[in-house]
XYZ file of C-alpha atoms in Angstrom:
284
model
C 67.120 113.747 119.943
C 70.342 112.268 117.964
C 68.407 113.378 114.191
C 68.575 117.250 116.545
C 71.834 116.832 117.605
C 72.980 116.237 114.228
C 71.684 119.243 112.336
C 72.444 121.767 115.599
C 74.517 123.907 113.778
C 74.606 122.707 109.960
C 73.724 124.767 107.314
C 71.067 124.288 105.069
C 72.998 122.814 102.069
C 74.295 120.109 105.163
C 70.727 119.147 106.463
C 69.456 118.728 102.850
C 72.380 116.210 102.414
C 71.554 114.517 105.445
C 67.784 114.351 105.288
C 68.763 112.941 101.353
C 71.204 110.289 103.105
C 68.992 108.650 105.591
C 66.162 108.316 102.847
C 68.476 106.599 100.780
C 69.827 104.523 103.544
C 66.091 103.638 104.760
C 65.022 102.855 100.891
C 68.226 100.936 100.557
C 67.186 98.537 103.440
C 63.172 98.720 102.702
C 64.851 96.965 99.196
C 66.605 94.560 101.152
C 64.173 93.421 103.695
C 61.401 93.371 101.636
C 62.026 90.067 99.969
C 63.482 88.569 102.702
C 60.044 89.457 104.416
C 57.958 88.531 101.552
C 59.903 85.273 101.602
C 58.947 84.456 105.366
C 55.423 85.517 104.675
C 54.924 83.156 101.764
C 56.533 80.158 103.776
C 52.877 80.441 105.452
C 51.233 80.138 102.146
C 49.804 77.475 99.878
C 51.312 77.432 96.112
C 47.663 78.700 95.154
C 48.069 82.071 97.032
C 51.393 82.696 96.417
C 50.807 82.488 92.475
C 47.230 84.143 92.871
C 48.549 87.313 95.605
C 52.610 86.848 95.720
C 52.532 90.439 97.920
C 49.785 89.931 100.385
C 49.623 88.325 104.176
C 48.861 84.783 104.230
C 45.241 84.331 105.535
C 46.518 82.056 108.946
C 50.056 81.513 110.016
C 49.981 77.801 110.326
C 53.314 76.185 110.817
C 52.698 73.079 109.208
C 54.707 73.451 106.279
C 57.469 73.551 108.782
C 56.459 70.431 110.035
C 56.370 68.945 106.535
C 59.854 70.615 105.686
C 61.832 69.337 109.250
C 60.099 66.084 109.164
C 58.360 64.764 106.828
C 61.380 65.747 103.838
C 64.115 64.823 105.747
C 65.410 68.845 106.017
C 66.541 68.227 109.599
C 69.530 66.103 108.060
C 70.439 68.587 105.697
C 70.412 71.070 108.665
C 72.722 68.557 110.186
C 75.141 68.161 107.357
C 75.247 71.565 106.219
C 75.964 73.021 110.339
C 78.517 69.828 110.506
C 80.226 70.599 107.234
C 80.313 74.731 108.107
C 81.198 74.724 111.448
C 84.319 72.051 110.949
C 85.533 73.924 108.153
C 85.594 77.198 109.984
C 87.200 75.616 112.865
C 89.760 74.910 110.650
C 90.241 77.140 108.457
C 90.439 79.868 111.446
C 92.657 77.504 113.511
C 95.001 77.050 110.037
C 94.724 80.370 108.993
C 95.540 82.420 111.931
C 98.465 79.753 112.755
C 100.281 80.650 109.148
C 99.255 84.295 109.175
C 101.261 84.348 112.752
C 104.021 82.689 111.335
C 104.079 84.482 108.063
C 103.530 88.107 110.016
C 105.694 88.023 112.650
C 108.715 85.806 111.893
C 110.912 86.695 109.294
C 113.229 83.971 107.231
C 113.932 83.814 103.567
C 111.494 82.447 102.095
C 108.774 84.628 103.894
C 107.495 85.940 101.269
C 107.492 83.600 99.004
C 105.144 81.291 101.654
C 102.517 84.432 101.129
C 102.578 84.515 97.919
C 102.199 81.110 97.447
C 98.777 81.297 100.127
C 97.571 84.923 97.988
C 97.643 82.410 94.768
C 95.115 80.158 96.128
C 92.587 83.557 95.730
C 93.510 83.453 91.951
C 92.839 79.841 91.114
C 88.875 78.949 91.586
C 88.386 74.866 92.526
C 85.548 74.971 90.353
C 87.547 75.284 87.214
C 89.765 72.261 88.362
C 86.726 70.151 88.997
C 87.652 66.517 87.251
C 91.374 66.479 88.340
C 89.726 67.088 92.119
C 86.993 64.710 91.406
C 89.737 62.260 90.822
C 91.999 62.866 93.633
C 88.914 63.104 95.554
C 87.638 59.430 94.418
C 91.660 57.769 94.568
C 91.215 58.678 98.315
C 87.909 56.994 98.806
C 86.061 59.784 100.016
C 83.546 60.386 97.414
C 80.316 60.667 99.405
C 81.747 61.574 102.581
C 81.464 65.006 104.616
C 85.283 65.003 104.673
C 85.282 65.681 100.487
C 84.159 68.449 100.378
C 85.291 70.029 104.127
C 88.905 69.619 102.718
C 88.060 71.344 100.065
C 85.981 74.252 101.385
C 89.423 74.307 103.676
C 91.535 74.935 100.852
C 89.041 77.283 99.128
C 89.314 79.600 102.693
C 92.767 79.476 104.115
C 94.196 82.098 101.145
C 91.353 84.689 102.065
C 91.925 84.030 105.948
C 96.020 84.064 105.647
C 95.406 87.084 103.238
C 93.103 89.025 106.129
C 94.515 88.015 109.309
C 98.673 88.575 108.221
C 97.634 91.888 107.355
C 96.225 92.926 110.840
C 99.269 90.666 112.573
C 101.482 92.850 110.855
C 100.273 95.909 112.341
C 100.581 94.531 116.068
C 103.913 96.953 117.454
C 106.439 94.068 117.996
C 107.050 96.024 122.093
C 104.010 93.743 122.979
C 105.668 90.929 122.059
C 108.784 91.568 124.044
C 107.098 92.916 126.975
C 105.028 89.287 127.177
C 108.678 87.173 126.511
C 109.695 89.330 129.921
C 106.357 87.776 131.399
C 108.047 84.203 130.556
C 105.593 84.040 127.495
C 106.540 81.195 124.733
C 105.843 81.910 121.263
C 102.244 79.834 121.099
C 101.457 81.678 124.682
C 102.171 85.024 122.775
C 99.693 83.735 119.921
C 97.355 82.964 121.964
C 97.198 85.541 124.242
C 98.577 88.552 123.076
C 98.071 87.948 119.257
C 94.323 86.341 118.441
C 92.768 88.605 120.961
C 94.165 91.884 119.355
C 92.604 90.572 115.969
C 89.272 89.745 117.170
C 88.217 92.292 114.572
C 89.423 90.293 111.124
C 88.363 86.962 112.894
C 84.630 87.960 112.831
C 85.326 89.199 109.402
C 87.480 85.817 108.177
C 84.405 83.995 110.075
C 81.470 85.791 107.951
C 83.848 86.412 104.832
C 84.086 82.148 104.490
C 80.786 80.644 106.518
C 78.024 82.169 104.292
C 79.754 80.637 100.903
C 80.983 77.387 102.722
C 76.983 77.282 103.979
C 75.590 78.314 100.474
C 77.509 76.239 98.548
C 75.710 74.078 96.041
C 78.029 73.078 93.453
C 81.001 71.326 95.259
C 78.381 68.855 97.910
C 76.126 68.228 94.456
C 79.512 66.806 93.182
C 80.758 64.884 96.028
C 77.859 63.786 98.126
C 75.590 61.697 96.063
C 73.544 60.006 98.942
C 70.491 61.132 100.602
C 72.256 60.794 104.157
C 74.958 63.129 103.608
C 73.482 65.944 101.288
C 73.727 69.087 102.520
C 70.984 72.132 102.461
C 71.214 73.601 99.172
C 71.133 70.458 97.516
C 68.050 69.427 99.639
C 66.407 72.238 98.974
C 66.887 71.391 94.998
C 64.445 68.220 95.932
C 61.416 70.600 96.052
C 61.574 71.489 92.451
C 59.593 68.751 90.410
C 60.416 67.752 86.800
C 56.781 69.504 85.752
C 55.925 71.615 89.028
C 57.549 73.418 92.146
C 56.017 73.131 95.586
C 56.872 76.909 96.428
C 55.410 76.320 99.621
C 57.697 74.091 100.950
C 60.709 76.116 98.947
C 60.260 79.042 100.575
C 59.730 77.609 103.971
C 63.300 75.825 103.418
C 64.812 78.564 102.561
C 63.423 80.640 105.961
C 64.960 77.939 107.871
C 68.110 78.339 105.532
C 68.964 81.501 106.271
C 68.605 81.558 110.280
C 72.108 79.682 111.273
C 73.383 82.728 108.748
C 71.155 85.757 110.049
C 72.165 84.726 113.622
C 75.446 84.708 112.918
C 75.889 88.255 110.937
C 74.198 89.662 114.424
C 76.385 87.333 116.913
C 79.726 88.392 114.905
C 78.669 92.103 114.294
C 78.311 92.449 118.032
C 81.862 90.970 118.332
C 83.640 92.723 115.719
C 82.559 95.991 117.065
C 83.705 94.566 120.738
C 87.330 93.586 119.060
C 88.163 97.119 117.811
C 88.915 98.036 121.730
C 90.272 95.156 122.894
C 93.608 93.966 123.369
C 96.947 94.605 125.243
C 95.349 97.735 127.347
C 94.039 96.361 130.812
């Protein structure tokens, strides 16, 4: 009925366009689930039959592998670490963020923009590049090999991309909410909290996916900074499965399923939001 609706009236030239466009659309997904799929379906698989037939259904869906991953390698830790490292860093970097972008968007002083600029330079300048000087400010504070390394640092790699985002929505807030919610006996934090964060609902789902999928991925900075088994987060514990002479793909790719579900659920948790934000706000 909606495919009807939305060739009622088009022209030919109009429904070969669309009838082009959704094949594209469905091939462009087909190319995106497909591995993902493939990579589920060989979790179930011994490293025989996923070198022999890479493409075809595993002959019993035993979740043993699982049980090997979660238990018997230790990847419930690195679950652990990885949702402990993510989820503080977000809180912080969204708590952070949205205070400066507030403060940079809606007050003005002299040396306003100046403040932004100096937050839109941290997009510029990658960590990675100033590795040893971090490594040693890192190790003169004693926390090599401690979650807090690297969650300051996935902080500071964050905040300029949130501050960036979030002032620019801020700014387009009309300033008559503002006064109307002073009237109301509204301080400035009530007015950020209430008036403000809701209206941007929108840019925090984006901010939140934008910074939690690298902060989650990330394999170079925790390699660095946490060197024991205790602390090690999932990308580096998934690095244990590949031997100096041999890879248990098995294993690999049933790490990797588990990998990606914190991430999955959250594109579909935050998608439902961000849709949600674009309506709400000041209106009652």
């Amino acid at each position: 009925m909606i495919t009807d609706f939305r060739y009622r009236g088009a022209s030919t030239g109009k429904k070969l366009f669309i009838s082009v466009a959704i094949f594209v659309m469905s091939l462009y997904v087909l190319l995106i689930l497909y591995p993902l799929i493939n990579m589920v379906l060989s979790s179930f698989k011994d490293n025989r039959a996923i070198l022999t037939t890479p493409f075809s259904l595993p002959e019993e869906f035993s979740f043993s592998s699982y049980k090997t991953v979660w238990i018997d390698k230790g990847f419930s830790r690195y679950f652990a670490n990885s949702l402990l490292v993510t989820t503080t860093s977000m809180a912080f970097v969204l708590l952070f963020g949205s205070m400066a972008s507030y403060g940079i968007s809606r007050y003005t002083y002299r040396l306003n923009t100046l403040v932004y600029m100096l937050f839109l330079s941290g997009i510029m300048l990658p960590l990675k590049a100033a590795i040893i000087p971090l490594f040693l400010l890192i190790k003169t504070l004693g926390l090599i090999n401690k979650p807090l390394s690297v969650i300051l640092i996935f902080m500071a790699m964050g905040l300029p991309s949130t501050v960036f985002i979030l002032a620019g929505f801020m700014k387009g807030i009309p300033l008559e909410l503002e006064y109307a919610a002073k009237i109301d006996g509204c301080n400035d934090f009530a007015i950020y909290r209430r008036v403000v964060m809701p209206m941007v609902a929108p840019a925090i789902a984006l901010v939140t996916i934008y910074n939690a999928v690298p902060i989650w991925n990330d394999f170079f900075f925790p390699l660095v900074f946490l060197q024991s088994d205790k602390v090690k987060t999932l990308p580096v514990g998934l690095s244990t499965f590949f031997g100096q002479h041999s890879t248990n793909w098995s294993l690999l790719f049933t790490g990797l399923s588990i990998a990606i579900l914190p991430m999955l659920i959250l594109y579909l948790f935050m998608s439902k939001y961000f849709i949600k934000g674009m309506t709400a706000g000041a209106v009652k």
